[in-house]
PDB file of C-alpha atoms and ligand atoms in Angstrom:
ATOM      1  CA  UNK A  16       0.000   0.000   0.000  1.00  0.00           C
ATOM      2  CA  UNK A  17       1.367   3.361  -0.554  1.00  0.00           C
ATOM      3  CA  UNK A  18       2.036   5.440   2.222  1.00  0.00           C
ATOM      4  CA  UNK A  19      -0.884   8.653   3.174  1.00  0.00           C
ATOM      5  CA  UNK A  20       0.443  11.916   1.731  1.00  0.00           C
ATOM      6  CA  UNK A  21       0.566  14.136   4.670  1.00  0.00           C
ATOM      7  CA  UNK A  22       2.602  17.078   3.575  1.00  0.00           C
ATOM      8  CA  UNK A  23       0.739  17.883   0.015  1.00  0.00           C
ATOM      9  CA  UNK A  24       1.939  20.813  -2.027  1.00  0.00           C
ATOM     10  CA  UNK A  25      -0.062  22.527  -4.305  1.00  0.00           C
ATOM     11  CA  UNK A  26       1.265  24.731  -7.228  1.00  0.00           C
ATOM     12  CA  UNK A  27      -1.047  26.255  -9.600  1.00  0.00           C
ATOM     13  CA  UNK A  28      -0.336  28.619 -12.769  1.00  0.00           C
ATOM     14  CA  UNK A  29      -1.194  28.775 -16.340  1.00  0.00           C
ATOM     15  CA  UNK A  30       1.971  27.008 -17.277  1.00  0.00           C
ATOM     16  CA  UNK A  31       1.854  28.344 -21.041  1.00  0.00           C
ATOM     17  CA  UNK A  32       4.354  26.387 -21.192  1.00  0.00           C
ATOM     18  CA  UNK A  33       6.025  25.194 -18.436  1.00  0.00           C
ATOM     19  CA  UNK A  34       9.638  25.538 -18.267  1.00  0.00           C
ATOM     20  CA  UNK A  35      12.554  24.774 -15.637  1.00  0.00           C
ATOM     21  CA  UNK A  36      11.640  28.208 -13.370  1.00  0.00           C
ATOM     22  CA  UNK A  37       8.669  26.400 -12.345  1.00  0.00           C
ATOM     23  CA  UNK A  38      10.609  22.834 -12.147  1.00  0.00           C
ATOM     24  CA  UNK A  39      13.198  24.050  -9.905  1.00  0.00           C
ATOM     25  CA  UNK A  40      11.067  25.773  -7.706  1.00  0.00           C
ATOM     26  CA  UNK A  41       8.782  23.018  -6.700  1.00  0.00           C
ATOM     27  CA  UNK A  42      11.940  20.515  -6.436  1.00  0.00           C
ATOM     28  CA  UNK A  43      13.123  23.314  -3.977  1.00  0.00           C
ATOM     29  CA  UNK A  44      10.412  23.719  -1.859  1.00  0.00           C
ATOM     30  CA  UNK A  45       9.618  19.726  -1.762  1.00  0.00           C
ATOM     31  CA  UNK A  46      13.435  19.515  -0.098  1.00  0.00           C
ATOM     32  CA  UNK A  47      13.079  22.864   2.253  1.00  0.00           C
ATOM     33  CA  UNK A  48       9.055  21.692   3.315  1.00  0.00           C
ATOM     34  CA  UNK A  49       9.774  17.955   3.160  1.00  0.00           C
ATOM     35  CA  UNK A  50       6.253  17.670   0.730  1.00  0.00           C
ATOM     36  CA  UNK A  51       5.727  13.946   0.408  1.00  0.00           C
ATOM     37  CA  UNK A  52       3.511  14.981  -3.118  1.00  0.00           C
ATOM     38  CA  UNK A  53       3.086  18.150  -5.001  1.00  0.00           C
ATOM     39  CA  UNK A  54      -0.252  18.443  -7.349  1.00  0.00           C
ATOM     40  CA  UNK A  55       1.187  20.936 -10.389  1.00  0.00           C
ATOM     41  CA  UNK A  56      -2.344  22.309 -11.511  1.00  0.00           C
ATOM     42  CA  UNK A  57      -2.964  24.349 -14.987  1.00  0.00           C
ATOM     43  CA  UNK A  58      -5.381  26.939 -14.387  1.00  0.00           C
ATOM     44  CA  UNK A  59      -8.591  26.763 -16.935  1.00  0.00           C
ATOM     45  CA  UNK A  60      -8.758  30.495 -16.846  1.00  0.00           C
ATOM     46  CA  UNK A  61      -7.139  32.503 -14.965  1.00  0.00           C
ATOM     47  CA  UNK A  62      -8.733  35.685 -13.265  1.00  0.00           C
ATOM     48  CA  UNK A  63      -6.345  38.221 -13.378  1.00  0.00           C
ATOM     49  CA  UNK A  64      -4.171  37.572 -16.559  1.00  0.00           C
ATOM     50  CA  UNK A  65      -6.152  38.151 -20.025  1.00  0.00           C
ATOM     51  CA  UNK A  66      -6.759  34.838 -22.417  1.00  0.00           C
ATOM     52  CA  UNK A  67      -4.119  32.161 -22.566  1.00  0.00           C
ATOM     53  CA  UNK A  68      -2.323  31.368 -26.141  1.00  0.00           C
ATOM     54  CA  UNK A  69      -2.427  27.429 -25.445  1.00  0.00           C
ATOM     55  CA  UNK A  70      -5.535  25.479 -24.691  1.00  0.00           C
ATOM     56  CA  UNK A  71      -5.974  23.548 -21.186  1.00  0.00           C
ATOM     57  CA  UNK A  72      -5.576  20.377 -22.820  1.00  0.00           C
ATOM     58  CA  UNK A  73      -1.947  20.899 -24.272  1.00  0.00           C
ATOM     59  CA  UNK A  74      -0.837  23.146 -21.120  1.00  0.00           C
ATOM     60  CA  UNK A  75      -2.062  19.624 -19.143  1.00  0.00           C
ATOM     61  CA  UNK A  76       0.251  17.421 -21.217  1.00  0.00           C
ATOM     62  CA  UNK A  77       3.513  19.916 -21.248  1.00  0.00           C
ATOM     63  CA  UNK A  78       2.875  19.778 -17.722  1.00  0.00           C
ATOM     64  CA  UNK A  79       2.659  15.344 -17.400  1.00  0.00           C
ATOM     65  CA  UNK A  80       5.970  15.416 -20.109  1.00  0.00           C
ATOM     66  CA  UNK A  81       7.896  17.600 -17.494  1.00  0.00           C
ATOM     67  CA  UNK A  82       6.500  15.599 -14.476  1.00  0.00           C
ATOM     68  CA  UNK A  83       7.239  12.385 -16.303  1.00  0.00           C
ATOM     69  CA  UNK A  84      10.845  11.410 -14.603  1.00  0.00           C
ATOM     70  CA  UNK A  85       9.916  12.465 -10.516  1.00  0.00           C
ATOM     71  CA  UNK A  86       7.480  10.379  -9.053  1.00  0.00           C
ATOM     72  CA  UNK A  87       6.901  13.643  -6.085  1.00  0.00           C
ATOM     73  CA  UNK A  88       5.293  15.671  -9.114  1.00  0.00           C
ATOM     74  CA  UNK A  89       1.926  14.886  -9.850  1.00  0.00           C
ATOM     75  CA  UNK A  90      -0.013  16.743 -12.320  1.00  0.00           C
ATOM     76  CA  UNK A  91      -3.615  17.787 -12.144  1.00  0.00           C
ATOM     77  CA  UNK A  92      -6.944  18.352 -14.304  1.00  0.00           C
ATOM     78  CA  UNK A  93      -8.579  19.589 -11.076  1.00  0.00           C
ATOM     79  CA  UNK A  94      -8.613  23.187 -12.254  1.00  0.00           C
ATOM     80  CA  UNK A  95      -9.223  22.412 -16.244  1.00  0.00           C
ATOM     81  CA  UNK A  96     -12.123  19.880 -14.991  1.00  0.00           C
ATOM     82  CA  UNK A  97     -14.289  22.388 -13.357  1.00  0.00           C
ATOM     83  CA  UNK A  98     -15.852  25.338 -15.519  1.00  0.00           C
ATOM     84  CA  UNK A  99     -13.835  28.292 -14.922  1.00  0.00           C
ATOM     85  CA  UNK A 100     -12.470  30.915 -13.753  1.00  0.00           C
ATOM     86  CA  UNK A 101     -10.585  28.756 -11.625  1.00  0.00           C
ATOM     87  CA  UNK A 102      -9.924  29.874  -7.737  1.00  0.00           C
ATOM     88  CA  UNK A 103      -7.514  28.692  -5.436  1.00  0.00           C
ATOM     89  CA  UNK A 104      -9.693  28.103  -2.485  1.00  0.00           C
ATOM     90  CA  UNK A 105     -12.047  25.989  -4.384  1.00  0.00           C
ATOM     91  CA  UNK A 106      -8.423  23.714  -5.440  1.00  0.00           C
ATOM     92  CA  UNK A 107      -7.662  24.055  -1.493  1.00  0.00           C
ATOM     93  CA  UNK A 108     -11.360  22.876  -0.353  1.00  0.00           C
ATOM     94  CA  UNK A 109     -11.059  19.827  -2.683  1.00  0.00           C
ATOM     95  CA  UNK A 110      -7.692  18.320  -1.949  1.00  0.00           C
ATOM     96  CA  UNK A 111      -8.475  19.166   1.698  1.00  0.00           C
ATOM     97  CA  UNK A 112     -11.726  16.829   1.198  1.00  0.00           C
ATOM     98  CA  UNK A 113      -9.648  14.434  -0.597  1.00  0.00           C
ATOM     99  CA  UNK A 114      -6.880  13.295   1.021  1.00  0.00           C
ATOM    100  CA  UNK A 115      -8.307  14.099   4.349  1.00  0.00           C
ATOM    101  CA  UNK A 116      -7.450  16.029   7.659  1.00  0.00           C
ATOM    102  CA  UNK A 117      -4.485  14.507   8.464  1.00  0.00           C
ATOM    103  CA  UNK A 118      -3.197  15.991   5.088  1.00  0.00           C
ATOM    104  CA  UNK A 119      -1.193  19.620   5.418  1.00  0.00           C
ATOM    105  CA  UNK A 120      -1.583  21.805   2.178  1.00  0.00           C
ATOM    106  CA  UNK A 121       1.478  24.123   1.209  1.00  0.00           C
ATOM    107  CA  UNK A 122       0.630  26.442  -0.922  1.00  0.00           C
ATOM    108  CA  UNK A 123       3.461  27.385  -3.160  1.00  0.00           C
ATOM    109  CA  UNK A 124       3.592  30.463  -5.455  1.00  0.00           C
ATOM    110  CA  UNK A 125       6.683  32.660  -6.595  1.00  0.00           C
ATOM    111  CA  UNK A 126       7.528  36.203  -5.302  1.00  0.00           C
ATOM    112  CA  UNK A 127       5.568  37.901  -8.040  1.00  0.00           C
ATOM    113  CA  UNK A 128       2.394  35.706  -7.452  1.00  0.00           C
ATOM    114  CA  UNK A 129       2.840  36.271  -3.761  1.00  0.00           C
ATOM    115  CA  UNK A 130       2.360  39.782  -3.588  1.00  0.00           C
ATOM    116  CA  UNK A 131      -0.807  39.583  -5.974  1.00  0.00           C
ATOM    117  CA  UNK A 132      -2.579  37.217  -3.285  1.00  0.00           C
ATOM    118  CA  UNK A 133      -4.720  39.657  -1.773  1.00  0.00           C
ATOM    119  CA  UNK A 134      -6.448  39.950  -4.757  1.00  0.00           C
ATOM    120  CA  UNK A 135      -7.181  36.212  -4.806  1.00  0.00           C
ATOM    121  CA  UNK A 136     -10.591  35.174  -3.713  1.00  0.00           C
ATOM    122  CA  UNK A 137     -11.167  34.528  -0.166  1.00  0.00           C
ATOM    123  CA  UNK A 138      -7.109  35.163   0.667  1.00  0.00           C
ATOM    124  CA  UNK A 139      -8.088  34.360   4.720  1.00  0.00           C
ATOM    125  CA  UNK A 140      -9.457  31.528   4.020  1.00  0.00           C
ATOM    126  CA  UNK A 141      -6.391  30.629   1.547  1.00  0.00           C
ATOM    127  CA  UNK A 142      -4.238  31.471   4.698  1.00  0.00           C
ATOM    128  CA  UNK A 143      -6.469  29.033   7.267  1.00  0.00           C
ATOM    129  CA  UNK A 144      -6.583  26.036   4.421  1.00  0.00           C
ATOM    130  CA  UNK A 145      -2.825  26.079   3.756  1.00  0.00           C
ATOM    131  CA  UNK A 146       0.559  27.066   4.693  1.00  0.00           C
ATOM    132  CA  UNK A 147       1.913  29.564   2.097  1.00  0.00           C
ATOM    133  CA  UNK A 148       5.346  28.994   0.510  1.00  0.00           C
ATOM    134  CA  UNK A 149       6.627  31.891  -1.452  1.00  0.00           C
ATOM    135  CA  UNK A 150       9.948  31.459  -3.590  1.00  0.00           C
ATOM    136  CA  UNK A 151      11.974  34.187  -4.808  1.00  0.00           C
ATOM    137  CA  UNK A 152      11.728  35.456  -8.621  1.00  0.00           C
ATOM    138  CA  UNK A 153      14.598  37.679 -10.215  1.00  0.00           C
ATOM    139  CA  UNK A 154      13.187  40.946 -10.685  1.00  0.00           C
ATOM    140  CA  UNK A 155      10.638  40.582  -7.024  1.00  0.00           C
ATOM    141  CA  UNK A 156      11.103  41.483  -3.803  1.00  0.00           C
ATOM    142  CA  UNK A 157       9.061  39.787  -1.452  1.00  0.00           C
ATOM    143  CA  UNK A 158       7.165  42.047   1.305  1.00  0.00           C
ATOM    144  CA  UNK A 159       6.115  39.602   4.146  1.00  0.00           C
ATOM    145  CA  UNK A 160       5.338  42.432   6.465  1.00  0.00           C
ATOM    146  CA  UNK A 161       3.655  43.991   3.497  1.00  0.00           C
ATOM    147  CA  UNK A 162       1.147  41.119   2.869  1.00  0.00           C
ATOM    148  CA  UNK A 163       0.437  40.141   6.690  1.00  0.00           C
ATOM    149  CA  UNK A 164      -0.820  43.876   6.753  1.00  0.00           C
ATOM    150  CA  UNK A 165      -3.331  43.612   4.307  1.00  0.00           C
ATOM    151  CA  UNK A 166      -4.438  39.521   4.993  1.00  0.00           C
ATOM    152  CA  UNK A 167      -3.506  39.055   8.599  1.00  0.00           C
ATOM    153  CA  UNK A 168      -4.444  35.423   9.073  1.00  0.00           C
ATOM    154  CA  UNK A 169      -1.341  34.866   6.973  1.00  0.00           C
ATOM    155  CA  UNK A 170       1.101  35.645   9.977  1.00  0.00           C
ATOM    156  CA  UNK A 171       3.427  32.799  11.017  1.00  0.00           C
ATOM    157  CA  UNK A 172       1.770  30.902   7.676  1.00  0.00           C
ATOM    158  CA  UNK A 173       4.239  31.941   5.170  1.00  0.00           C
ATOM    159  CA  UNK A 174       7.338  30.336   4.417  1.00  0.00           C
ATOM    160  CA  UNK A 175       9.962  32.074   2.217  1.00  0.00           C
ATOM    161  CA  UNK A 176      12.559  30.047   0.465  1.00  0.00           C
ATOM    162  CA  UNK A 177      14.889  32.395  -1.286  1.00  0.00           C
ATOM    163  CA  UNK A 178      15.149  29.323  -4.146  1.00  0.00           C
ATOM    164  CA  UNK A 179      17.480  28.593  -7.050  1.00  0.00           C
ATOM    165  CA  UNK A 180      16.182  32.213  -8.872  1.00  0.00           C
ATOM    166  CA  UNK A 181      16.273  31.226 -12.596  1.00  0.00           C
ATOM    167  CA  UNK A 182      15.310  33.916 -14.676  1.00  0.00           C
ATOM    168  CA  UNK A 183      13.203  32.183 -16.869  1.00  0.00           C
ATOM    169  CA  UNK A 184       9.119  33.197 -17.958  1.00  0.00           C
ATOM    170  CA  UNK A 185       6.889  31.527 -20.008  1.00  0.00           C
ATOM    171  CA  UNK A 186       6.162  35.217 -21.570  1.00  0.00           C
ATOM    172  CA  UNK A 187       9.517  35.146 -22.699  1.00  0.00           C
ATOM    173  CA  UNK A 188       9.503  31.757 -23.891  1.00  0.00           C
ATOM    174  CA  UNK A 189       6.102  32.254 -26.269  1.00  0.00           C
ATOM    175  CA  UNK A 190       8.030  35.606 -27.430  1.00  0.00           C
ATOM    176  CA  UNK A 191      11.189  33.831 -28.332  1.00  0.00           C
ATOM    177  CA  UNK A 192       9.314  30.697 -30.231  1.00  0.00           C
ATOM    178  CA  UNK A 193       7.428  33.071 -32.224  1.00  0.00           C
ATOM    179  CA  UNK A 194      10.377  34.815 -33.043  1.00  0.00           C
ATOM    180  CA  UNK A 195      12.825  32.344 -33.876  1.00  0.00           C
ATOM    181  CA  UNK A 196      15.053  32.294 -30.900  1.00  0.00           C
ATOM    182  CA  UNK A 197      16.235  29.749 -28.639  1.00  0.00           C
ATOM    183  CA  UNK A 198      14.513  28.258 -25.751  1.00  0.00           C
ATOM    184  CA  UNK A 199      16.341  25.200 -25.343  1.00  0.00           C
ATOM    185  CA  UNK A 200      17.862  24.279 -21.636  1.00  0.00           C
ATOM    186  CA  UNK A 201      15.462  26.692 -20.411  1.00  0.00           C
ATOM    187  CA  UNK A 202      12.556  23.994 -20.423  1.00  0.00           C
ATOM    188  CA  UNK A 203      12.577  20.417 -20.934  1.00  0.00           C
ATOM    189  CA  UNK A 204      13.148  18.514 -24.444  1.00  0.00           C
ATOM    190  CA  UNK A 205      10.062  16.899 -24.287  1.00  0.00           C
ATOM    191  CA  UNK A 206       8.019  20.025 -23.493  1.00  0.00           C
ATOM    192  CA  UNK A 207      10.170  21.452 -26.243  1.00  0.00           C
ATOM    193  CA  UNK A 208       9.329  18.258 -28.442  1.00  0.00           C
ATOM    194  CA  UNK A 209       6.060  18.693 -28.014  1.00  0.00           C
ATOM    195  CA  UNK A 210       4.674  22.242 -28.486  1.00  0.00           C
ATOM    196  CA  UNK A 211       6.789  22.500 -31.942  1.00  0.00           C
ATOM    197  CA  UNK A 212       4.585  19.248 -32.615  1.00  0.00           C
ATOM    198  CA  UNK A 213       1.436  20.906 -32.276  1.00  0.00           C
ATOM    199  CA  UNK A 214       2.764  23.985 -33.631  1.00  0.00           C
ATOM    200  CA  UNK A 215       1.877  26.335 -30.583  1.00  0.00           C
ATOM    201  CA  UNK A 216       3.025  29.673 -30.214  1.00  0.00           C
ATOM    202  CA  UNK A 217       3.648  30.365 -33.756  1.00  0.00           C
ATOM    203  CA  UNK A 218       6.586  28.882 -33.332  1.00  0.00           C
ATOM    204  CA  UNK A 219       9.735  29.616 -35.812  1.00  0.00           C
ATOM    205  CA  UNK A 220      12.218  27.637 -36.763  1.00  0.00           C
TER     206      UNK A 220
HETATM  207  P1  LIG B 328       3.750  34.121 -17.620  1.00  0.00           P
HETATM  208  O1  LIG B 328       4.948  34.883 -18.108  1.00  0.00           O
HETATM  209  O2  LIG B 328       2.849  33.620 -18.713  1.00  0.00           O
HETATM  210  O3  LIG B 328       2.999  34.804 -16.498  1.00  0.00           O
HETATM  211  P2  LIG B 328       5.267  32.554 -15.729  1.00  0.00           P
HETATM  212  O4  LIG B 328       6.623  32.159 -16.159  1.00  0.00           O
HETATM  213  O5  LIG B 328       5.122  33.711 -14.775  1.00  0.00           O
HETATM  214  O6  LIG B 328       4.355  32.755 -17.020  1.00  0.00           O
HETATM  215  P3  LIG B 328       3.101  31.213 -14.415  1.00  0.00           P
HETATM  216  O7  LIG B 328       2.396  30.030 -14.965  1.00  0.00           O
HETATM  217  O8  LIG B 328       2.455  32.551 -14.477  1.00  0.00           O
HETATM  218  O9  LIG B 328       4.564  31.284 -15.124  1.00  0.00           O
HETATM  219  O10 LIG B 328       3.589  30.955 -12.928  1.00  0.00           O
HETATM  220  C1  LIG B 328       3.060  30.005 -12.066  1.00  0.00           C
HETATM  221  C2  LIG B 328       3.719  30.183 -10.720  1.00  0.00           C
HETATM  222  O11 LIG B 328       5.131  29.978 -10.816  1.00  0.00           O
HETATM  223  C3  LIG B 328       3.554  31.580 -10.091  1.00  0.00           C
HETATM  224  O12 LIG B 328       3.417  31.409  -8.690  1.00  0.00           O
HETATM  225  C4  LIG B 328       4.875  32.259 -10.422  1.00  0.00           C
HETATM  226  O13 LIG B 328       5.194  33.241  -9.461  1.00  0.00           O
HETATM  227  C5  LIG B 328       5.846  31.108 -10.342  1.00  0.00           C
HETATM  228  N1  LIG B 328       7.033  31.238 -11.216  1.00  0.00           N
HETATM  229  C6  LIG B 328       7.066  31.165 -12.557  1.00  0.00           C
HETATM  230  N2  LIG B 328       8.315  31.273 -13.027  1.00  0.00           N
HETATM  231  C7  LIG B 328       9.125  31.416 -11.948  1.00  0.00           C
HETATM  232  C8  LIG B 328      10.544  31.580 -11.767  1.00  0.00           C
HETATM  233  N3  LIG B 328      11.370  31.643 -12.813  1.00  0.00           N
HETATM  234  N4  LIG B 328      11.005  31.702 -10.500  1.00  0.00           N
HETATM  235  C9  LIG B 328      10.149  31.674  -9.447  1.00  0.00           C
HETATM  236  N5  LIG B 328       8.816  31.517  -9.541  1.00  0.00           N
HETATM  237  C10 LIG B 328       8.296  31.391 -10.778  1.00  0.00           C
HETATM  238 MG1  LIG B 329       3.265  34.601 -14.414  1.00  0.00          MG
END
């Protein structure tokens, strides 16, 4: 049988496509939080960023290629499954019905993401469901006092992992496919493989 997932981390994003920024992070806060699983969830459609170029269903499979080789990393339809937009405290409220109480959700978003969360739906009740790990971003400071002022139930919640800081973005990516310059070694081959295959991002080259 295989052992209960207590320490569960969840990490949401649009993942249009996902590249090694988002890879290293999670691997880094699975070591530093000692997550026994971490659910990598696509968002269907995210509130506060405008239409995504990709469609759920080949953002889902980048994301299973890049999972493919760690057993830890477990991607999810959760978000694409339910109509959107999609909201992090609904994701929160199902894994915490799923795997139980004696699960703990970490929450993990990136420096940027972090200071957006107030603007999240429900953000106190983000803070009660799950712990919130924030990684640093180049380019973002993090404000911890900053954010406990405006959603105080975060306060002793947060973890902040300074992280490996690869300056990598999937708006860069989709900028340099359609123009014709390189992307590899900043995401996997097989995510790589893959979106020139289906000829997203009108990819050059
Ligand atoms: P886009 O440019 O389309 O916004 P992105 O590279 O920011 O793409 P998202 O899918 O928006 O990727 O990010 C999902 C999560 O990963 C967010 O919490 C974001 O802060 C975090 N993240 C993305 N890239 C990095 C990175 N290089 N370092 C640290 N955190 C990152
Ligand atoms: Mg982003």
């Amino acid at each position: 049988m295989m052992a209960a997932v207590r320490r569960l981390g969840i990490y949401g994003g649009t993942f249009d496509p996902i590249h090694f920024g988002h890879l290293a992070i999670v691997e880094e806060a699975r070591w530093y939080c000692q997550l026994d699983q971490i659910l990598i969830v696509p968002a269907a459609a995210q509130p506060l960023k405008a239409g995504h170029l990709a469609a759920g269903h080949h953002r889902l499979e980048m994301v299973r290629l890049a999972c493919a080789n760690n057993p830890a990393l477990i991607p999810s339809a959760l978000e694409l499954d339910r109509p959107p937009p999609s909201y992090t405290i609904d994701t929160l409220r199902i894994c915490q019905e799923r795997y139980g109480s004696g699960v703990e959700l970490f929450l993990i978003v990136g420096a940027d993401a972090a200071a957006e969360l107030s603007r999240w739906r429900e953000p106190d009740q983000i803070a009660q469901l799950a712990r919130l790990v924030v990684v640093g971003r180049p380019g973002y400071t993090f404000d911890y006092e900053g954010l406990c002022a405006t959603i105080p139930a975060l306060r002793d919640r947060v973890i902040v992992i300074e992280g490996p800081k690869l300056a990598i973005s999937s708006t860069d990516l989709r900028q340099r496919l359609a123009t014709g310059r390189p992307v590899r070694y900043q995401l996997p081959d097989t995510v790589l493989a893959y979106l020139i295959r289906h000829q997203l991002y009108n990819t050059k080259g």
